[in-house]
Amino acid sequence: MSKQPHLVPFALSLMLLSTSSAMAAVGAETFQIPSREEIAAEYKWHLDDLYASDEEWQADYDKVKGMLPKVGEYKGKLDRSGKNLLACLKLRDDITKITGKLYPFARMHQDENTADNKYQALTGKAQSLNIEVNAATAFIDPEIVEISAEKLGKMQKQEKGLEVYSFYLKSLMQQKQHVLSPREEALLSRAGEVAATPATIFNVLANAEVKFPSIQDEAGQEVPLSEGRYNNYLRSSDRRVRQDAFAGILGSYSQYRNTLAATLNGHVKQHVFFAQAHDYHSAQEAALMPNHIPVEVYDNLITTVNHNLAPLHRYVSLKKKALGVEEIHMYDLYAPMVKDVEIQLSYSEALDLVRQALAPLGEEYIVNFNKGIDSHWIDVYENQGKRSGAYSWGVYGVHPFVFLNYNGQFSDASTLAHEMGHALHSFYSAKSQPYPTVDYVIFTAETASTTNEILLIDYMLAKTTDKKEKMYLLNQYLENIRTTLYRQTMFAEFEKEIHDRSEKGETLTADLMEEIYHDLNVKYFGPEMIVDKEIDIEWARIPHFYRNFYVYQYATGYSAATAFAKQLQTEGKAAQERYTNKFLKAGGSDTPIQILKNAGVDMSTPQPIEITLQKFNRLLDELEGLLAEY
């Protein structure tokens, strides 16, 4: 299993990365970002656990190239016997186990220093190999679905080795009507690179072509705007800084509004094309059904949140009052209601805090958490050229890896808890599941990580005796729910709307998408919010819209995590065992909805979403009361 990096929610991932903790790591009294070599070895991950050298990597690359022709020997022969089918599936697994090490090794080295041309080249080489593997194995699924259910059942009885593939085979047969002929599937697989062009154009445009202006910071110093700094400026206590950053970033995207609209329109059109080619009712169904997510789960999220917008409107009203402004604008949304509170934590202090907060998960979980720390799963501090943000990457047969840019803030401790949630999910899954069912989907992945985040902030709220710190944490908690449940659901509603429009034959122009996005902001943020014209273009800077019905999983994941955290805090050992054995260890052995249901959370109902919205209300009550006293 090679899992793509799990990024923290968009609103949390674009962090301004200062150097305080990196300086602590190297013991330097300097404002310079340290080089990779200056970071102490204890704060670096061990990528040599994957390959001890580039030569070992190349040997595995060559091995895969040599294995690919053998896959073709099974073409047209899968229906002959269970033995043939098993041999082919095992060969594909053997190949993907290796490619599942090749790409992460290259990519993670590249992320250590994005200017390193050698690992850029290796990453590209690994990506091309993955495309070759996909093309070489594209015949397998279409050939299997051509086998009658009766014959496949007999083959499974005759060949006991196929037992570990039973969920995969069952899932495949359920998708039978959507699988094309081997030739057609191979053709569509090769078209994948062409179909990725709109996303590639967006990335180049957003990261290299769009130029942002400079603004004056709180001290009157001229500073350049960037996506990485944007969220920090939106959180400034100086309203002029917030407004300037807001206008600067969104105004820059607005200059490319027609190009960005054409790019997103092209991306949506390819979703619609592939959905229609595979005979799905909609692009939404095509995106959800392969992961066994009913369309109703997606739509239920939007409906439930739409029925509970009043608390968000109330939150906007409270923020307006706390900020002391006559009008509240979109650029005020991230401004802290409680000023002059900083929770500074060294990395070792953050580790101790997270361990204590995760105690409801049980002793075994903490033992494995410590194993990850001691075994160098984590790359901790920023260095020159290091990619920003954070992620976790589970590699089958090795261990998970965690990428951080730890900066000494409470939010960094929260990111540590989040990414270790992903990592331990991968760890438990790999330990408990055979390879064919080890890989889990994002729908459940975001639950494991966010459960840890929630346990951490709940622990902090229960522990603190400082009223101002408590108000700060409540504000942070409310922001987490606003940005993860409300905001991501608004994104999901926008994504559904633009796909629906495209499927009806409409062209997604800049004017149309700005109108849709403006109306959603008016609806979500309520009558007291001034929905500034600049916000209408915000859709153009959201990279997740190039990941096909992806963002809703942040909202569902947060809701499931809130329900799990409540159970772990109130039910003790019974909830602990359910969570570990039925959820973390389940991997991809069943549908994500069923796995969560087995563990005690039913996402086919509105209940977990309602539990989260009720918690938002309670936190709002508490903050409102404290602000009134302060």
mmCIF file with all atom_site columns, C-alpha atoms in Angstrom, residues 233-429:
data_model
loop_
_atom_site.group_PDB
_atom_site.id
_atom_site.type_symbol
_atom_site.label_atom_id
_atom_site.label_alt_id
_atom_site.label_comp_id
_atom_site.label_asym_id
_atom_site.label_entity_id
_atom_site.label_seq_id
_atom_site.pdbx_PDB_ins_code
_atom_site.Cartn_x
_atom_site.Cartn_y
_atom_site.Cartn_z
_atom_site.occupancy
_atom_site.B_iso_or_equiv
_atom_site.pdbx_formal_charge
_atom_site.auth_seq_id
_atom_site.auth_comp_id
_atom_site.auth_asym_id
_atom_site.auth_atom_id
_atom_site.pdbx_PDB_model_num
ATOM 1   C CA . TYR A 1 233 ? -2.671  37.940 7.413   1.00 0.00 ? 233 TYR A CA 1
ATOM 2   C CA . LEU A 1 234 ? -6.391  37.084 7.501   1.00 0.00 ? 234 LEU A CA 1
ATOM 3   C CA . ARG A 1 235 ? -5.885  36.263 11.199  1.00 0.00 ? 235 ARG A CA 1
ATOM 4   C CA . SER A 1 236 ? -4.213  39.590 11.904  1.00 0.00 ? 236 SER A CA 1
ATOM 5   C CA . SER A 1 237 ? -5.721  41.718 14.657  1.00 0.00 ? 237 SER A CA 1
ATOM 6   C CA . ASP A 1 238 ? -5.164  44.725 12.360  1.00 0.00 ? 238 ASP A CA 1
ATOM 7   C CA . ARG A 1 239 ? -8.246  45.066 10.166  1.00 0.00 ? 239 ARG A CA 1
ATOM 8   C CA . ARG A 1 240 ? -6.402  47.076 7.523   1.00 0.00 ? 240 ARG A CA 1
ATOM 9   C CA . VAL A 1 241 ? -3.917  44.212 7.079   1.00 0.00 ? 241 VAL A CA 1
ATOM 10  C CA . ARG A 1 242 ? -6.767  41.706 6.746   1.00 0.00 ? 242 ARG A CA 1
ATOM 11  C CA . GLN A 1 243 ? -8.563  43.817 4.159   1.00 0.00 ? 243 GLN A CA 1
ATOM 12  C CA . ASP A 1 244 ? -5.414  44.485 2.139   1.00 0.00 ? 244 ASP A CA 1
ATOM 13  C CA . ALA A 1 245 ? -4.465  40.796 2.097   1.00 0.00 ? 245 ALA A CA 1
ATOM 14  C CA . PHE A 1 246 ? -8.007  39.805 1.122   1.00 0.00 ? 246 PHE A CA 1
ATOM 15  C CA . ALA A 1 247 ? -8.142  42.313 -1.735  1.00 0.00 ? 247 ALA A CA 1
ATOM 16  C CA . GLY A 1 248 ? -4.572  41.537 -2.814  1.00 0.00 ? 248 GLY A CA 1
ATOM 17  C CA . ILE A 1 249 ? -4.905  37.769 -3.085  1.00 0.00 ? 249 ILE A CA 1
ATOM 18  C CA . LEU A 1 250 ? -8.400  37.620 -4.568  1.00 0.00 ? 250 LEU A CA 1
ATOM 19  C CA . GLY A 1 251 ? -7.774  40.603 -6.823  1.00 0.00 ? 251 GLY A CA 1
ATOM 20  C CA . SER A 1 252 ? -4.769  38.788 -8.264  1.00 0.00 ? 252 SER A CA 1
ATOM 21  C CA . TYR A 1 253 ? -6.863  35.740 -9.130  1.00 0.00 ? 253 TYR A CA 1
ATOM 22  C CA . SER A 1 254 ? -9.573  37.973 -10.556 1.00 0.00 ? 254 SER A CA 1
ATOM 23  C CA . GLN A 1 255 ? -7.135  39.175 -13.237 1.00 0.00 ? 255 GLN A CA 1
ATOM 24  C CA . TYR A 1 256 ? -7.116  35.593 -14.570 1.00 0.00 ? 256 TYR A CA 1
ATOM 25  C CA . ARG A 1 257 ? -10.814 34.920 -13.977 1.00 0.00 ? 257 ARG A CA 1
ATOM 26  C CA . ASN A 1 258 ? -11.663 33.833 -17.523 1.00 0.00 ? 258 ASN A CA 1
ATOM 27  C CA . THR A 1 259 ? -8.615  31.586 -17.855 1.00 0.00 ? 259 THR A CA 1
ATOM 28  C CA . LEU A 1 260 ? -9.278  29.991 -14.459 1.00 0.00 ? 260 LEU A CA 1
ATOM 29  C CA . ALA A 1 261 ? -12.956 29.514 -15.342 1.00 0.00 ? 261 ALA A CA 1
ATOM 30  C CA . ALA A 1 262 ? -11.999 27.816 -18.623 1.00 0.00 ? 262 ALA A CA 1
ATOM 31  C CA . THR A 1 263 ? -9.550  25.594 -16.725 1.00 0.00 ? 263 THR A CA 1
ATOM 32  C CA . LEU A 1 264 ? -12.097 24.498 -14.125 1.00 0.00 ? 264 LEU A CA 1
ATOM 33  C CA . ASN A 1 265 ? -14.745 24.103 -16.833 1.00 0.00 ? 265 ASN A CA 1
ATOM 34  C CA . GLY A 1 266 ? -12.381 21.761 -18.712 1.00 0.00 ? 266 GLY A CA 1
ATOM 35  C CA . HIS A 1 267 ? -11.699 19.787 -15.567 1.00 0.00 ? 267 HIS A CA 1
ATOM 36  C CA . VAL A 1 268 ? -15.415 19.348 -14.822 1.00 0.00 ? 268 VAL A CA 1
ATOM 37  C CA . LYS A 1 269 ? -16.062 18.357 -18.439 1.00 0.00 ? 269 LYS A CA 1
ATOM 38  C CA . GLN A 1 270 ? -13.537 15.532 -18.200 1.00 0.00 ? 270 GLN A CA 1
ATOM 39  C CA . HIS A 1 271 ? -15.275 14.296 -15.015 1.00 0.00 ? 271 HIS A CA 1
ATOM 40  C CA . VAL A 1 272 ? -18.548 14.287 -16.915 1.00 0.00 ? 272 VAL A CA 1
ATOM 41  C CA . PHE A 1 273 ? -16.966 12.572 -19.927 1.00 0.00 ? 273 PHE A CA 1
ATOM 42  C CA . PHE A 1 274 ? -15.473 9.709  -17.896 1.00 0.00 ? 274 PHE A CA 1
ATOM 43  C CA . ALA A 1 275 ? -18.715 9.307  -15.928 1.00 0.00 ? 275 ALA A CA 1
ATOM 44  C CA . GLN A 1 276 ? -20.751 9.052  -19.114 1.00 0.00 ? 276 GLN A CA 1
ATOM 45  C CA . ALA A 1 277 ? -18.188 6.733  -20.729 1.00 0.00 ? 277 ALA A CA 1
ATOM 46  C CA . HIS A 1 278 ? -18.616 4.363  -17.764 1.00 0.00 ? 278 HIS A CA 1
ATOM 47  C CA . ASP A 1 279 ? -22.412 4.664  -17.816 1.00 0.00 ? 279 ASP A CA 1
ATOM 48  C CA . TYR A 1 280 ? -22.904 6.434  -14.490 1.00 0.00 ? 280 TYR A CA 1
ATOM 49  C CA . HIS A 1 281 ? -25.926 8.620  -13.870 1.00 0.00 ? 281 HIS A CA 1
ATOM 50  C CA . SER A 1 282 ? -23.699 11.553 -12.945 1.00 0.00 ? 282 SER A CA 1
ATOM 51  C CA . ALA A 1 283 ? -20.111 12.609 -12.318 1.00 0.00 ? 283 ALA A CA 1
ATOM 52  C CA . GLN A 1 284 ? -20.995 12.683 -8.616  1.00 0.00 ? 284 GLN A CA 1
ATOM 53  C CA . GLU A 1 285 ? -22.060 9.033  -8.677  1.00 0.00 ? 285 GLU A CA 1
ATOM 54  C CA . ALA A 1 286 ? -18.937 8.105  -10.667 1.00 0.00 ? 286 ALA A CA 1
ATOM 55  C CA . ALA A 1 287 ? -16.722 9.716  -8.031  1.00 0.00 ? 287 ALA A CA 1
ATOM 56  C CA . LEU A 1 288 ? -18.495 8.189  -5.021  1.00 0.00 ? 288 LEU A CA 1
ATOM 57  C CA . MET A 1 289 ? -19.606 4.726  -6.085  1.00 0.00 ? 289 MET A CA 1
ATOM 58  C CA . PRO A 1 290 ? -16.162 3.131  -6.580  1.00 0.00 ? 290 PRO A CA 1
ATOM 59  C CA . ASN A 1 291 ? -15.511 3.885  -2.893  1.00 0.00 ? 291 ASN A CA 1
ATOM 60  C CA . HIS A 1 292 ? -18.957 2.537  -1.934  1.00 0.00 ? 292 HIS A CA 1
ATOM 61  C CA . ILE A 1 293 ? -20.252 5.931  -0.820  1.00 0.00 ? 293 ILE A CA 1
ATOM 62  C CA . PRO A 1 294 ? -23.944 6.349  -1.674  1.00 0.00 ? 294 PRO A CA 1
ATOM 63  C CA . VAL A 1 295 ? -24.781 9.673  -3.318  1.00 0.00 ? 295 VAL A CA 1
ATOM 64  C CA . GLU A 1 296 ? -27.314 10.123 -0.499  1.00 0.00 ? 296 GLU A CA 1
ATOM 65  C CA . VAL A 1 297 ? -24.476 10.463 2.044   1.00 0.00 ? 297 VAL A CA 1
ATOM 66  C CA . TYR A 1 298 ? -23.070 13.445 0.133   1.00 0.00 ? 298 TYR A CA 1
ATOM 67  C CA . ASP A 1 299 ? -26.481 15.019 -0.365  1.00 0.00 ? 299 ASP A CA 1
ATOM 68  C CA . ASN A 1 300 ? -27.464 14.313 3.246   1.00 0.00 ? 300 ASN A CA 1
ATOM 69  C CA . LEU A 1 301 ? -24.425 16.300 4.435   1.00 0.00 ? 301 LEU A CA 1
ATOM 70  C CA . ILE A 1 302 ? -25.484 19.340 2.403   1.00 0.00 ? 302 ILE A CA 1
ATOM 71  C CA . THR A 1 303 ? -29.131 19.048 3.481   1.00 0.00 ? 303 THR A CA 1
ATOM 72  C CA . THR A 1 304 ? -28.308 18.640 7.189   1.00 0.00 ? 304 THR A CA 1
ATOM 73  C CA . VAL A 1 305 ? -25.896 21.577 7.223   1.00 0.00 ? 305 VAL A CA 1
ATOM 74  C CA . ASN A 1 306 ? -28.365 23.742 5.273   1.00 0.00 ? 306 ASN A CA 1
ATOM 75  C CA . HIS A 1 307 ? -30.971 23.013 7.948   1.00 0.00 ? 307 HIS A CA 1
ATOM 76  C CA . ASN A 1 308 ? -28.496 24.130 10.619  1.00 0.00 ? 308 ASN A CA 1
ATOM 77  C CA . LEU A 1 309 ? -27.127 27.404 9.302   1.00 0.00 ? 309 LEU A CA 1
ATOM 78  C CA . ALA A 1 310 ? -28.629 29.424 12.183  1.00 0.00 ? 310 ALA A CA 1
ATOM 79  C CA . PRO A 1 311 ? -25.702 28.617 14.552  1.00 0.00 ? 311 PRO A CA 1
ATOM 80  C CA . LEU A 1 312 ? -23.230 29.836 11.908  1.00 0.00 ? 312 LEU A CA 1
ATOM 81  C CA . HIS A 1 313 ? -25.236 33.061 11.516  1.00 0.00 ? 313 HIS A CA 1
ATOM 82  C CA . ARG A 1 314 ? -25.146 33.421 15.303  1.00 0.00 ? 314 ARG A CA 1
ATOM 83  C CA . TYR A 1 315 ? -21.379 32.884 15.268  1.00 0.00 ? 315 TYR A CA 1
ATOM 84  C CA . VAL A 1 316 ? -20.988 35.663 12.676  1.00 0.00 ? 316 VAL A CA 1
ATOM 85  C CA . SER A 1 317 ? -23.053 37.934 14.917  1.00 0.00 ? 317 SER A CA 1
ATOM 86  C CA . LEU A 1 318 ? -20.918 37.116 17.965  1.00 0.00 ? 318 LEU A CA 1
ATOM 87  C CA . LYS A 1 319 ? -17.718 37.726 16.014  1.00 0.00 ? 319 LYS A CA 1
ATOM 88  C CA . LYS A 1 320 ? -19.036 41.091 14.830  1.00 0.00 ? 320 LYS A CA 1
ATOM 89  C CA . LYS A 1 321 ? -19.765 42.046 18.432  1.00 0.00 ? 321 LYS A CA 1
ATOM 90  C CA . ALA A 1 322 ? -16.418 40.746 19.743  1.00 0.00 ? 322 ALA A CA 1
ATOM 91  C CA . LEU A 1 323 ? -14.479 42.628 17.051  1.00 0.00 ? 323 LEU A CA 1
ATOM 92  C CA . GLY A 1 324 ? -16.403 45.801 17.797  1.00 0.00 ? 324 GLY A CA 1
ATOM 93  C CA . VAL A 1 325 ? -17.150 46.607 14.156  1.00 0.00 ? 325 VAL A CA 1
ATOM 94  C CA . GLU A 1 326 ? -20.233 48.243 12.691  1.00 0.00 ? 326 GLU A CA 1
ATOM 95  C CA . GLU A 1 327 ? -20.166 45.886 9.721   1.00 0.00 ? 327 GLU A CA 1
ATOM 96  C CA . ILE A 1 328 ? -18.595 42.449 9.500   1.00 0.00 ? 328 ILE A CA 1
ATOM 97  C CA . HIS A 1 329 ? -16.952 41.622 6.175   1.00 0.00 ? 329 HIS A CA 1
ATOM 98  C CA . MET A 1 330 ? -15.644 38.390 4.673   1.00 0.00 ? 330 MET A CA 1
ATOM 99  C CA . TYR A 1 331 ? -12.082 39.423 5.532   1.00 0.00 ? 331 TYR A CA 1
ATOM 100 C CA . ASP A 1 332 ? -13.060 39.510 9.231   1.00 0.00 ? 332 ASP A CA 1
ATOM 101 C CA . LEU A 1 333 ? -14.005 35.825 9.374   1.00 0.00 ? 333 LEU A CA 1
ATOM 102 C CA . TYR A 1 334 ? -10.589 34.553 10.486  1.00 0.00 ? 334 TYR A CA 1
ATOM 103 C CA . ALA A 1 335 ? -9.831  37.408 12.892  1.00 0.00 ? 335 ALA A CA 1
ATOM 104 C CA . PRO A 1 336 ? -9.376  36.134 16.447  1.00 0.00 ? 336 PRO A CA 1
ATOM 105 C CA . MET A 1 337 ? -12.072 37.111 18.932  1.00 0.00 ? 337 MET A CA 1
ATOM 106 C CA . VAL A 1 338 ? -9.522  36.748 21.706  1.00 0.00 ? 338 VAL A CA 1
ATOM 107 C CA . LYS A 1 339 ? -6.254  38.649 21.267  1.00 0.00 ? 339 LYS A CA 1
ATOM 108 C CA . ASP A 1 340 ? -2.817  38.391 22.795  1.00 0.00 ? 340 ASP A CA 1
ATOM 109 C CA . VAL A 1 341 ? -2.987  34.676 23.586  1.00 0.00 ? 341 VAL A CA 1
ATOM 110 C CA . GLU A 1 342 ? -0.240  32.426 22.303  1.00 0.00 ? 342 GLU A CA 1
ATOM 111 C CA . ILE A 1 343 ? 0.222   28.846 23.406  1.00 0.00 ? 343 ILE A CA 1
ATOM 112 C CA . GLN A 1 344 ? 3.904   28.167 22.723  1.00 0.00 ? 344 GLN A CA 1
ATOM 113 C CA . LEU A 1 345 ? 5.080   24.567 22.853  1.00 0.00 ? 345 LEU A CA 1
ATOM 114 C CA . SER A 1 346 ? 8.457   23.062 22.130  1.00 0.00 ? 346 SER A CA 1
ATOM 115 C CA . TYR A 1 347 ? 8.327   19.877 20.087  1.00 0.00 ? 347 TYR A CA 1
ATOM 116 C CA . SER A 1 348 ? 8.975   17.700 23.144  1.00 0.00 ? 348 SER A CA 1
ATOM 117 C CA . GLU A 1 349 ? 6.235   19.540 25.061  1.00 0.00 ? 349 GLU A CA 1
ATOM 118 C CA . ALA A 1 350 ? 3.857   18.983 22.142  1.00 0.00 ? 350 ALA A CA 1
ATOM 119 C CA . LEU A 1 351 ? 4.657   15.265 22.143  1.00 0.00 ? 351 LEU A CA 1
ATOM 120 C CA . ASP A 1 352 ? 3.896   15.019 25.880  1.00 0.00 ? 352 ASP A CA 1
ATOM 121 C CA . LEU A 1 353 ? 0.678   16.995 25.465  1.00 0.00 ? 353 LEU A CA 1
ATOM 122 C CA . VAL A 1 354 ? -0.555  14.868 22.561  1.00 0.00 ? 354 VAL A CA 1
ATOM 123 C CA . ARG A 1 355 ? 0.233   11.639 24.436  1.00 0.00 ? 355 ARG A CA 1
ATOM 124 C CA . GLN A 1 356 ? -1.833  12.805 27.406  1.00 0.00 ? 356 GLN A CA 1
ATOM 125 C CA . ALA A 1 357 ? -4.704  13.968 25.210  1.00 0.00 ? 357 ALA A CA 1
ATOM 126 C CA . LEU A 1 358 ? -4.855  10.653 23.333  1.00 0.00 ? 358 LEU A CA 1
ATOM 127 C CA . ALA A 1 359 ? -5.122  8.606  26.537  1.00 0.00 ? 359 ALA A CA 1
ATOM 128 C CA . PRO A 1 360 ? -8.801  7.767  25.793  1.00 0.00 ? 360 PRO A CA 1
ATOM 129 C CA . LEU A 1 361 ? -7.517  5.678  22.855  1.00 0.00 ? 361 LEU A CA 1
ATOM 130 C CA . GLY A 1 362 ? -5.846  3.285  25.282  1.00 0.00 ? 362 GLY A CA 1
ATOM 131 C CA . GLU A 1 363 ? -2.356  2.209  26.364  1.00 0.00 ? 363 GLU A CA 1
ATOM 132 C CA . GLU A 1 364 ? -1.666  0.152  23.238  1.00 0.00 ? 364 GLU A CA 1
ATOM 133 C CA . TYR A 1 365 ? -2.289  3.181  21.016  1.00 0.00 ? 365 TYR A CA 1
ATOM 134 C CA . ILE A 1 366 ? 0.153   5.294  23.050  1.00 0.00 ? 366 ILE A CA 1
ATOM 135 C CA . VAL A 1 367 ? 2.792   2.530  22.898  1.00 0.00 ? 367 VAL A CA 1
ATOM 136 C CA . ASN A 1 368 ? 2.519   2.515  19.112  1.00 0.00 ? 368 ASN A CA 1
ATOM 137 C CA . PHE A 1 369 ? 2.529   6.328  19.015  1.00 0.00 ? 369 PHE A CA 1
ATOM 138 C CA . ASN A 1 370 ? 5.838   6.276  20.930  1.00 0.00 ? 370 ASN A CA 1
ATOM 139 C CA . LYS A 1 371 ? 7.169   3.607  18.580  1.00 0.00 ? 371 LYS A CA 1
ATOM 140 C CA . GLY A 1 372 ? 6.598   5.968  15.683  1.00 0.00 ? 372 GLY A CA 1
ATOM 141 C CA . ILE A 1 373 ? 8.471   8.786  17.423  1.00 0.00 ? 373 ILE A CA 1
ATOM 142 C CA . ASP A 1 374 ? 11.396  6.569  18.434  1.00 0.00 ? 374 ASP A CA 1
ATOM 143 C CA . SER A 1 375 ? 11.606  4.936  14.995  1.00 0.00 ? 375 SER A CA 1
ATOM 144 C CA . HIS A 1 376 ? 11.959  8.258  13.156  1.00 0.00 ? 376 HIS A CA 1
ATOM 145 C CA . TRP A 1 377 ? 8.680   8.283  11.267  1.00 0.00 ? 377 TRP A CA 1
ATOM 146 C CA . ILE A 1 378 ? 8.567   12.087 11.476  1.00 0.00 ? 378 ILE A CA 1
ATOM 147 C CA . ASP A 1 379 ? 10.400  14.871 9.675   1.00 0.00 ? 379 ASP A CA 1
ATOM 148 C CA . VAL A 1 380 ? 9.847   17.686 12.145  1.00 0.00 ? 380 VAL A CA 1
ATOM 149 C CA . TYR A 1 381 ? 11.252  21.114 11.292  1.00 0.00 ? 381 TYR A CA 1
ATOM 150 C CA . GLU A 1 382 ? 11.381  23.512 8.368   1.00 0.00 ? 382 GLU A CA 1
ATOM 151 C CA . ASN A 1 383 ? 14.616  23.774 6.391   1.00 0.00 ? 383 ASN A CA 1
ATOM 152 C CA . GLN A 1 384 ? 15.666  25.685 3.309   1.00 0.00 ? 384 GLN A CA 1
ATOM 153 C CA . GLY A 1 385 ? 13.733  24.458 0.279   1.00 0.00 ? 385 GLY A CA 1
ATOM 154 C CA . LYS A 1 386 ? 11.421  22.200 2.257   1.00 0.00 ? 386 LYS A CA 1
ATOM 155 C CA . ARG A 1 387 ? 7.854   21.996 1.025   1.00 0.00 ? 387 ARG A CA 1
ATOM 156 C CA . SER A 1 388 ? 5.285   23.735 3.236   1.00 0.00 ? 388 SER A CA 1
ATOM 157 C CA . GLY A 1 389 ? 2.371   22.070 5.030   1.00 0.00 ? 389 GLY A CA 1
ATOM 158 C CA . ALA A 1 390 ? 2.034   18.616 6.515   1.00 0.00 ? 390 ALA A CA 1
ATOM 159 C CA . TYR A 1 391 ? 1.055   15.097 5.486   1.00 0.00 ? 391 TYR A CA 1
ATOM 160 C CA . SER A 1 392 ? 1.230   11.418 6.372   1.00 0.00 ? 392 SER A CA 1
ATOM 161 C CA . TRP A 1 393 ? 2.209   8.631  3.988   1.00 0.00 ? 393 TRP A CA 1
ATOM 162 C CA . GLY A 1 394 ? 1.674   4.973  4.798   1.00 0.00 ? 394 GLY A CA 1
ATOM 163 C CA . VAL A 1 395 ? 4.015   2.581  2.982   1.00 0.00 ? 395 VAL A CA 1
ATOM 164 C CA . TYR A 1 396 ? 3.104   -1.098 3.070   1.00 0.00 ? 396 TYR A CA 1
ATOM 165 C CA . GLY A 1 397 ? 5.802   -3.402 4.398   1.00 0.00 ? 397 GLY A CA 1
ATOM 166 C CA . VAL A 1 398 ? 7.795   -0.536 5.933   1.00 0.00 ? 398 VAL A CA 1
ATOM 167 C CA . HIS A 1 399 ? 5.959   1.953  8.198   1.00 0.00 ? 399 HIS A CA 1
ATOM 168 C CA . PRO A 1 400 ? 4.154   5.281  7.891   1.00 0.00 ? 400 PRO A CA 1
ATOM 169 C CA . PHE A 1 401 ? 6.016   8.566  7.435   1.00 0.00 ? 401 PHE A CA 1
ATOM 170 C CA . VAL A 1 402 ? 4.916   11.984 8.721   1.00 0.00 ? 402 VAL A CA 1
ATOM 171 C CA . PHE A 1 403 ? 5.944   15.312 7.200   1.00 0.00 ? 403 PHE A CA 1
ATOM 172 C CA . LEU A 1 404 ? 5.754   18.428 9.411   1.00 0.00 ? 404 LEU A CA 1
ATOM 173 C CA . ASN A 1 405 ? 6.990   22.006 9.533   1.00 0.00 ? 405 ASN A CA 1
ATOM 174 C CA . TYR A 1 406 ? 6.788   22.316 13.315  1.00 0.00 ? 406 TYR A CA 1
ATOM 175 C CA . ASN A 1 407 ? 6.752   25.946 14.433  1.00 0.00 ? 407 ASN A CA 1
ATOM 176 C CA . GLY A 1 408 ? 6.053   25.870 18.175  1.00 0.00 ? 408 GLY A CA 1
ATOM 177 C CA . GLN A 1 409 ? 2.387   26.915 18.124  1.00 0.00 ? 409 GLN A CA 1
ATOM 178 C CA . PHE A 1 410 ? -0.653  25.069 19.456  1.00 0.00 ? 410 PHE A CA 1
ATOM 179 C CA . SER A 1 411 ? -1.804  24.634 15.850  1.00 0.00 ? 411 SER A CA 1
ATOM 180 C CA . ASP A 1 412 ? 1.421   22.710 15.170  1.00 0.00 ? 412 ASP A CA 1
ATOM 181 C CA . ALA A 1 413 ? 0.699   20.369 18.081  1.00 0.00 ? 413 ALA A CA 1
ATOM 182 C CA . SER A 1 414 ? -2.762  19.854 16.589  1.00 0.00 ? 414 SER A CA 1
ATOM 183 C CA . THR A 1 415 ? -1.209  19.061 13.199  1.00 0.00 ? 415 THR A CA 1
ATOM 184 C CA . LEU A 1 416 ? 1.107   16.560 14.909  1.00 0.00 ? 416 LEU A CA 1
ATOM 185 C CA . ALA A 1 417 ? -1.905  14.819 16.480  1.00 0.00 ? 417 ALA A CA 1
ATOM 186 C CA . HIS A 1 418 ? -3.745  14.884 13.142  1.00 0.00 ? 418 HIS A CA 1
ATOM 187 C CA . GLU A 1 419 ? -0.936  13.399 11.048  1.00 0.00 ? 419 GLU A CA 1
ATOM 188 C CA . MET A 1 420 ? -0.101  10.758 13.644  1.00 0.00 ? 420 MET A CA 1
ATOM 189 C CA . GLY A 1 421 ? -3.782  9.805  13.499  1.00 0.00 ? 421 GLY A CA 1
ATOM 190 C CA . HIS A 1 422 ? -3.292  9.048  9.810   1.00 0.00 ? 422 HIS A CA 1
ATOM 191 C CA . ALA A 1 423 ? -0.007  7.286  10.501  1.00 0.00 ? 423 ALA A CA 1
ATOM 192 C CA . LEU A 1 424 ? -1.378  4.990  13.203  1.00 0.00 ? 424 LEU A CA 1
ATOM 193 C CA . HIS A 1 425 ? -4.419  4.220  11.061  1.00 0.00 ? 425 HIS A CA 1
ATOM 194 C CA . SER A 1 426 ? -1.983  3.005  8.380   1.00 0.00 ? 426 SER A CA 1
ATOM 195 C CA . PHE A 1 427 ? 0.065   1.173  11.002  1.00 0.00 ? 427 PHE A CA 1
ATOM 196 C CA . TYR A 1 428 ? -2.905  -0.725 12.460  1.00 0.00 ? 428 TYR A CA 1
ATOM 197 C CA . SER A 1 429 ? -4.321  -1.492 9.027   1.00 0.00 ? 429 SER A CA 1
#
